[in-house]
GROMACS .gro file of C-alpha atoms in nm:
model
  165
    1UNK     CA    1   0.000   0.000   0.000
    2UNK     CA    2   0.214   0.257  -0.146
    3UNK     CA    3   0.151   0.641  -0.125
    4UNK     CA    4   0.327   0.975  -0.151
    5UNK     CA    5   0.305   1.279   0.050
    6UNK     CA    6   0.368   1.580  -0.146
    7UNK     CA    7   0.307   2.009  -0.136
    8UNK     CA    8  -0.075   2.046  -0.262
    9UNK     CA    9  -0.151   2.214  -0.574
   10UNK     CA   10  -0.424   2.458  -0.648
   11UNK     CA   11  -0.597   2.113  -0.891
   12UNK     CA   12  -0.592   1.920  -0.522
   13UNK     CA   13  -0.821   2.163  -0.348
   14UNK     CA   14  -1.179   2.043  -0.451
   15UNK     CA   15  -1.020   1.682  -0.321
   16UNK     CA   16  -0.952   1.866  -0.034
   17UNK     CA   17  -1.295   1.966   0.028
   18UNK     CA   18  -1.420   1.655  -0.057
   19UNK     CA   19  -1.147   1.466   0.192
   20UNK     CA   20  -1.338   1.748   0.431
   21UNK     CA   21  -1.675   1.683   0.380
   22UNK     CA   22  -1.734   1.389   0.592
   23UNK     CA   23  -1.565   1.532   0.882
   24UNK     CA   24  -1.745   1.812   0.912
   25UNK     CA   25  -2.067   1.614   0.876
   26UNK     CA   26  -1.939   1.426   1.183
   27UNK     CA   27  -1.841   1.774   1.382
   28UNK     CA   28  -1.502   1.610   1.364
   29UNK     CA   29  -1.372   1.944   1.189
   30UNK     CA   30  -1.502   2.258   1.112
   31UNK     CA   31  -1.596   2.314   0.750
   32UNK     CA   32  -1.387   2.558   0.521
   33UNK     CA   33  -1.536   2.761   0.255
   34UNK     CA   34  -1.334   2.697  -0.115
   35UNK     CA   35  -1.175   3.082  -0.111
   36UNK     CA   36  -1.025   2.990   0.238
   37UNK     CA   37  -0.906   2.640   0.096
   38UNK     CA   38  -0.736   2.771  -0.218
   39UNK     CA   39  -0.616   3.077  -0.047
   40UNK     CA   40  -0.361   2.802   0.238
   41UNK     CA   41  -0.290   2.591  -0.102
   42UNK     CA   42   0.035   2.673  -0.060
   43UNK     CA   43   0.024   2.553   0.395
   44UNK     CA   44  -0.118   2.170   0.275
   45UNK     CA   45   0.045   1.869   0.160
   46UNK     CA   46  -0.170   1.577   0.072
   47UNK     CA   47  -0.090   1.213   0.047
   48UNK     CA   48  -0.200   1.027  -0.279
   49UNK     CA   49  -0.205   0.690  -0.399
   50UNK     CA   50  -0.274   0.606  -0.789
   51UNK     CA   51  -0.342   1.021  -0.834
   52UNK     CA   52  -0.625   0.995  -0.565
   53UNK     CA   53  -0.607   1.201  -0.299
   54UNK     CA   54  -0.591   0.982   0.091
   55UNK     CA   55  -0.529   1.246   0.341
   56UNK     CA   56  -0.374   1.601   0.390
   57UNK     CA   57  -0.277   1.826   0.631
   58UNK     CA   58  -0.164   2.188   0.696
   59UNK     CA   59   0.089   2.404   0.857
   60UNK     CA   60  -0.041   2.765   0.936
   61UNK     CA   61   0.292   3.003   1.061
   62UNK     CA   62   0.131   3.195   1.410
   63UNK     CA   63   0.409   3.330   1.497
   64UNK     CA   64   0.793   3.386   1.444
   65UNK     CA   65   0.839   3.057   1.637
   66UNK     CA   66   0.501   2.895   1.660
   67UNK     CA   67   0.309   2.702   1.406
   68UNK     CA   68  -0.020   2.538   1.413
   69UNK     CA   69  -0.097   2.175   1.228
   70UNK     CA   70  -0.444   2.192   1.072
   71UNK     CA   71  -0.712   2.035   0.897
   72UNK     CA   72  -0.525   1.704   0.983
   73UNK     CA   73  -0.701   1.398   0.793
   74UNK     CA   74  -0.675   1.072   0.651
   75UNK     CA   75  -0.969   0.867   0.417
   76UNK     CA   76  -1.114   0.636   0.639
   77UNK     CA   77  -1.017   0.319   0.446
   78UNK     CA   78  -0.658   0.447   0.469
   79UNK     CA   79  -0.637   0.469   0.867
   80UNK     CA   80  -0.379   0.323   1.027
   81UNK     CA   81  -0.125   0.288   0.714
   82UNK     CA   82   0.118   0.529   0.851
   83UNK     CA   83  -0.058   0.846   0.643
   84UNK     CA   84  -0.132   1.045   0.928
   85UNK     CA   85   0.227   0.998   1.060
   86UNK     CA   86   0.370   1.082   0.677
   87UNK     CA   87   0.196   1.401   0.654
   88UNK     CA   88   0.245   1.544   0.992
   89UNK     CA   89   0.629   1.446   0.939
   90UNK     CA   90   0.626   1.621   0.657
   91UNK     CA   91   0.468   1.919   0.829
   92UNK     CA   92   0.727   1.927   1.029
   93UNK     CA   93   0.995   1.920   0.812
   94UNK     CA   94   0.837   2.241   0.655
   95UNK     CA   95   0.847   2.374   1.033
   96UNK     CA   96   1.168   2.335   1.042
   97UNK     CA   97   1.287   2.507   0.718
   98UNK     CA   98   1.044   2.812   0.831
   99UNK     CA   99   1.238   2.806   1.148
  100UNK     CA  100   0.955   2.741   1.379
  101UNK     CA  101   1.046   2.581   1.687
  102UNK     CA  102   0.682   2.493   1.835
  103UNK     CA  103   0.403   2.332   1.695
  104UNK     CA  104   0.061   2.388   1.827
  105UNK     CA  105  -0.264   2.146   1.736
  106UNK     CA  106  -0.665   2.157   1.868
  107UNK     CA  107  -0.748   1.796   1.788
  108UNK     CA  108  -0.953   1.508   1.968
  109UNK     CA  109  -0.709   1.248   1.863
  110UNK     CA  110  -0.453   1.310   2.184
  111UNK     CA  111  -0.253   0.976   2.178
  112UNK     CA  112  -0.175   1.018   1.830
  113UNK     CA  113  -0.026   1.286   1.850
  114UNK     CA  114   0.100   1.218   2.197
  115UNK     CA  115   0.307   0.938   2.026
  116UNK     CA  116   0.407   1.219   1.761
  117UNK     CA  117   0.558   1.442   2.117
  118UNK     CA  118   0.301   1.675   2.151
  119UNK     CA  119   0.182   1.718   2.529
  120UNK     CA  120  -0.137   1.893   2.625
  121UNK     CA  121  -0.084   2.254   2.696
  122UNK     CA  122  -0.264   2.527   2.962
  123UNK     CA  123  -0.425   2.823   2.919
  124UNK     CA  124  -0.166   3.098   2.777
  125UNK     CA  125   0.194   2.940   2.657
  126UNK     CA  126   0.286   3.271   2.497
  127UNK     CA  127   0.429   3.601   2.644
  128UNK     CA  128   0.201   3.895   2.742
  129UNK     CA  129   0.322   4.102   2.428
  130UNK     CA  130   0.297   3.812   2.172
  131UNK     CA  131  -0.050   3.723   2.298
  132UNK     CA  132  -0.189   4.086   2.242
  133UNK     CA  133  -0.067   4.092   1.914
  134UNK     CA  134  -0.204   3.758   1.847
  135UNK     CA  135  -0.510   3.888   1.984
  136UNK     CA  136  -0.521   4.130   1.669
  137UNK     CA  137  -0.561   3.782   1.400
  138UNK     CA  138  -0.860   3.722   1.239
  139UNK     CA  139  -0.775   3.393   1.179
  140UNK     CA  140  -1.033   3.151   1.377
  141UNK     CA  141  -0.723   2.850   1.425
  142UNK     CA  142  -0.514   3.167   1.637
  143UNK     CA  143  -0.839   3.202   1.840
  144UNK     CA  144  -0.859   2.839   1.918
  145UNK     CA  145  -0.537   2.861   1.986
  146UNK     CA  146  -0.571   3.147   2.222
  147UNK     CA  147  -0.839   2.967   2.374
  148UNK     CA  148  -1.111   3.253   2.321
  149UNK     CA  149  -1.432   3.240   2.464
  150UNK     CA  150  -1.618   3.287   2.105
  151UNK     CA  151  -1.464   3.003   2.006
  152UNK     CA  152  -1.535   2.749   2.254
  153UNK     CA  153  -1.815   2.566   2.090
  154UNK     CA  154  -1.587   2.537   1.796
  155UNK     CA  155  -1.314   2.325   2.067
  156UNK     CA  156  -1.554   2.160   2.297
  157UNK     CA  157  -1.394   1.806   2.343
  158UNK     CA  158  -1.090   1.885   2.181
  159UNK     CA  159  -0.766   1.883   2.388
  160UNK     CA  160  -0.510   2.210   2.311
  161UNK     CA  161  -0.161   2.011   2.249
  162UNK     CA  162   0.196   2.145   2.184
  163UNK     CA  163   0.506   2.008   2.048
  164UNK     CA  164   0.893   2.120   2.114
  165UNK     CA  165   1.049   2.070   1.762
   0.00000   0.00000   0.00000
Protein backbone atom coordinates (compact mmCIF):
# COMPACT_ATOMS: atom_id res chain seq x y z
CA UNK A 1 0.00 0.00 0.00
CA UNK A 2 2.14 2.57 -1.46
CA UNK A 3 1.51 6.41 -1.25
CA UNK A 4 3.27 9.75 -1.51
CA UNK A 5 3.05 12.79 0.50
CA UNK A 6 3.68 15.80 -1.46
CA UNK A 7 3.07 20.09 -1.36
CA UNK A 8 -0.75 20.46 -2.62
CA UNK A 9 -1.51 22.14 -5.74
CA UNK A 10 -4.24 24.58 -6.48
CA UNK A 11 -5.97 21.13 -8.91
CA UNK A 12 -5.92 19.20 -5.22
CA UNK A 13 -8.21 21.63 -3.48
CA UNK A 14 -11.79 20.43 -4.51
CA UNK A 15 -10.20 16.82 -3.21
CA UNK A 16 -9.52 18.66 -0.34
CA UNK A 17 -12.95 19.66 0.28
CA UNK A 18 -14.20 16.55 -0.57
CA UNK A 19 -11.47 14.66 1.92
CA UNK A 20 -13.38 17.48 4.31
CA UNK A 21 -16.75 16.83 3.80
CA UNK A 22 -17.34 13.89 5.92
CA UNK A 23 -15.65 15.32 8.82
CA UNK A 24 -17.45 18.12 9.12
CA UNK A 25 -20.67 16.14 8.76
CA UNK A 26 -19.39 14.26 11.83
CA UNK A 27 -18.41 17.74 13.82
CA UNK A 28 -15.02 16.10 13.64
CA UNK A 29 -13.72 19.44 11.89
CA UNK A 30 -15.02 22.58 11.12
CA UNK A 31 -15.96 23.14 7.50
CA UNK A 32 -13.87 25.58 5.21
CA UNK A 33 -15.36 27.61 2.55
CA UNK A 34 -13.34 26.97 -1.15
CA UNK A 35 -11.75 30.82 -1.11
CA UNK A 36 -10.25 29.90 2.38
CA UNK A 37 -9.06 26.40 0.96
CA UNK A 38 -7.36 27.71 -2.18
CA UNK A 39 -6.16 30.77 -0.47
CA UNK A 40 -3.61 28.02 2.38
CA UNK A 41 -2.90 25.91 -1.02
CA UNK A 42 0.35 26.73 -0.60
CA UNK A 43 0.24 25.53 3.95
CA UNK A 44 -1.18 21.70 2.75
CA UNK A 45 0.45 18.69 1.60
CA UNK A 46 -1.70 15.77 0.72
CA UNK A 47 -0.90 12.13 0.47
CA UNK A 48 -2.00 10.27 -2.79
CA UNK A 49 -2.05 6.90 -3.99
CA UNK A 50 -2.74 6.06 -7.89
CA UNK A 51 -3.42 10.21 -8.34
CA UNK A 52 -6.25 9.95 -5.65
CA UNK A 53 -6.07 12.01 -2.99
CA UNK A 54 -5.91 9.82 0.91
CA UNK A 55 -5.29 12.46 3.41
CA UNK A 56 -3.74 16.01 3.90
CA UNK A 57 -2.77 18.26 6.31
CA UNK A 58 -1.64 21.88 6.96
CA UNK A 59 0.89 24.04 8.57
CA UNK A 60 -0.41 27.65 9.36
CA UNK A 61 2.92 30.03 10.61
CA UNK A 62 1.31 31.95 14.10
CA UNK A 63 4.09 33.30 14.97
CA UNK A 64 7.93 33.86 14.44
CA UNK A 65 8.39 30.57 16.37
CA UNK A 66 5.01 28.95 16.60
CA UNK A 67 3.09 27.02 14.06
CA UNK A 68 -0.20 25.38 14.13
CA UNK A 69 -0.97 21.75 12.28
CA UNK A 70 -4.44 21.92 10.72
CA UNK A 71 -7.12 20.35 8.97
CA UNK A 72 -5.25 17.04 9.83
CA UNK A 73 -7.01 13.98 7.93
CA UNK A 74 -6.75 10.72 6.51
CA UNK A 75 -9.69 8.67 4.17
CA UNK A 76 -11.14 6.36 6.39
CA UNK A 77 -10.17 3.19 4.46
CA UNK A 78 -6.58 4.47 4.69
CA UNK A 79 -6.37 4.69 8.67
CA UNK A 80 -3.79 3.23 10.27
CA UNK A 81 -1.25 2.88 7.14
CA UNK A 82 1.18 5.29 8.51
CA UNK A 83 -0.58 8.46 6.43
CA UNK A 84 -1.32 10.45 9.28
CA UNK A 85 2.27 9.98 10.60
CA UNK A 86 3.70 10.82 6.77
CA UNK A 87 1.96 14.01 6.54
CA UNK A 88 2.45 15.44 9.92
CA UNK A 89 6.29 14.46 9.39
CA UNK A 90 6.26 16.21 6.57
CA UNK A 91 4.68 19.19 8.29
CA UNK A 92 7.27 19.27 10.29
CA UNK A 93 9.95 19.20 8.12
CA UNK A 94 8.37 22.41 6.55
CA UNK A 95 8.47 23.74 10.33
CA UNK A 96 11.68 23.35 10.42
CA UNK A 97 12.87 25.07 7.18
CA UNK A 98 10.44 28.12 8.31
CA UNK A 99 12.38 28.06 11.48
CA UNK A 100 9.55 27.41 13.79
CA UNK A 101 10.46 25.81 16.87
CA UNK A 102 6.82 24.93 18.35
CA UNK A 103 4.03 23.32 16.95
CA UNK A 104 0.61 23.88 18.27
CA UNK A 105 -2.64 21.46 17.36
CA UNK A 106 -6.65 21.57 18.68
CA UNK A 107 -7.48 17.96 17.88
CA UNK A 108 -9.53 15.08 19.68
CA UNK A 109 -7.09 12.48 18.63
CA UNK A 110 -4.53 13.10 21.84
CA UNK A 111 -2.53 9.76 21.78
CA UNK A 112 -1.75 10.18 18.30
CA UNK A 113 -0.26 12.86 18.50
CA UNK A 114 1.00 12.18 21.97
CA UNK A 115 3.07 9.38 20.26
CA UNK A 116 4.07 12.19 17.61
CA UNK A 117 5.58 14.42 21.17
CA UNK A 118 3.01 16.75 21.51
CA UNK A 119 1.82 17.18 25.29
CA UNK A 120 -1.37 18.93 26.25
CA UNK A 121 -0.84 22.54 26.96
CA UNK A 122 -2.64 25.27 29.62
CA UNK A 123 -4.25 28.23 29.19
CA UNK A 124 -1.66 30.98 27.77
CA UNK A 125 1.94 29.40 26.57
CA UNK A 126 2.86 32.71 24.97
CA UNK A 127 4.29 36.01 26.44
CA UNK A 128 2.01 38.95 27.42
CA UNK A 129 3.22 41.02 24.28
CA UNK A 130 2.97 38.12 21.72
CA UNK A 131 -0.50 37.23 22.98
CA UNK A 132 -1.89 40.86 22.42
CA UNK A 133 -0.67 40.92 19.14
CA UNK A 134 -2.04 37.58 18.47
CA UNK A 135 -5.10 38.88 19.84
CA UNK A 136 -5.21 41.30 16.69
CA UNK A 137 -5.61 37.82 14.00
CA UNK A 138 -8.60 37.22 12.39
CA UNK A 139 -7.75 33.93 11.79
CA UNK A 140 -10.33 31.51 13.77
CA UNK A 141 -7.23 28.50 14.25
CA UNK A 142 -5.14 31.67 16.37
CA UNK A 143 -8.39 32.02 18.40
CA UNK A 144 -8.59 28.39 19.18
CA UNK A 145 -5.37 28.61 19.86
CA UNK A 146 -5.71 31.47 22.22
CA UNK A 147 -8.39 29.67 23.74
CA UNK A 148 -11.11 32.53 23.21
CA UNK A 149 -14.32 32.40 24.64
CA UNK A 150 -16.18 32.87 21.05
CA UNK A 151 -14.64 30.03 20.06
CA UNK A 152 -15.35 27.49 22.54
CA UNK A 153 -18.15 25.66 20.90
CA UNK A 154 -15.87 25.37 17.96
CA UNK A 155 -13.14 23.25 20.67
CA UNK A 156 -15.54 21.60 22.97
CA UNK A 157 -13.94 18.06 23.43
CA UNK A 158 -10.90 18.85 21.81
CA UNK A 159 -7.66 18.83 23.88
CA UNK A 160 -5.10 22.10 23.11
CA UNK A 161 -1.61 20.11 22.49
CA UNK A 162 1.96 21.45 21.84
CA UNK A 163 5.06 20.08 20.48
CA UNK A 164 8.93 21.20 21.14
CA UNK A 165 10.49 20.70 17.62
Amino acid sequence: MNYTVRPARSADILGIHRLLEPMVDRRILLGKDLAVLYGATQEFVVAEHDGELIGCGALHVMWEDLGEVRTLLVRDDWLHHGVGRAIVDALEERARVLGLRRLFCLTFEVEFFTRRGFAPIGEQIVDPDVYSQLLRSPDEGVAEFLDLAHVKPNTLGNTRMLKEL
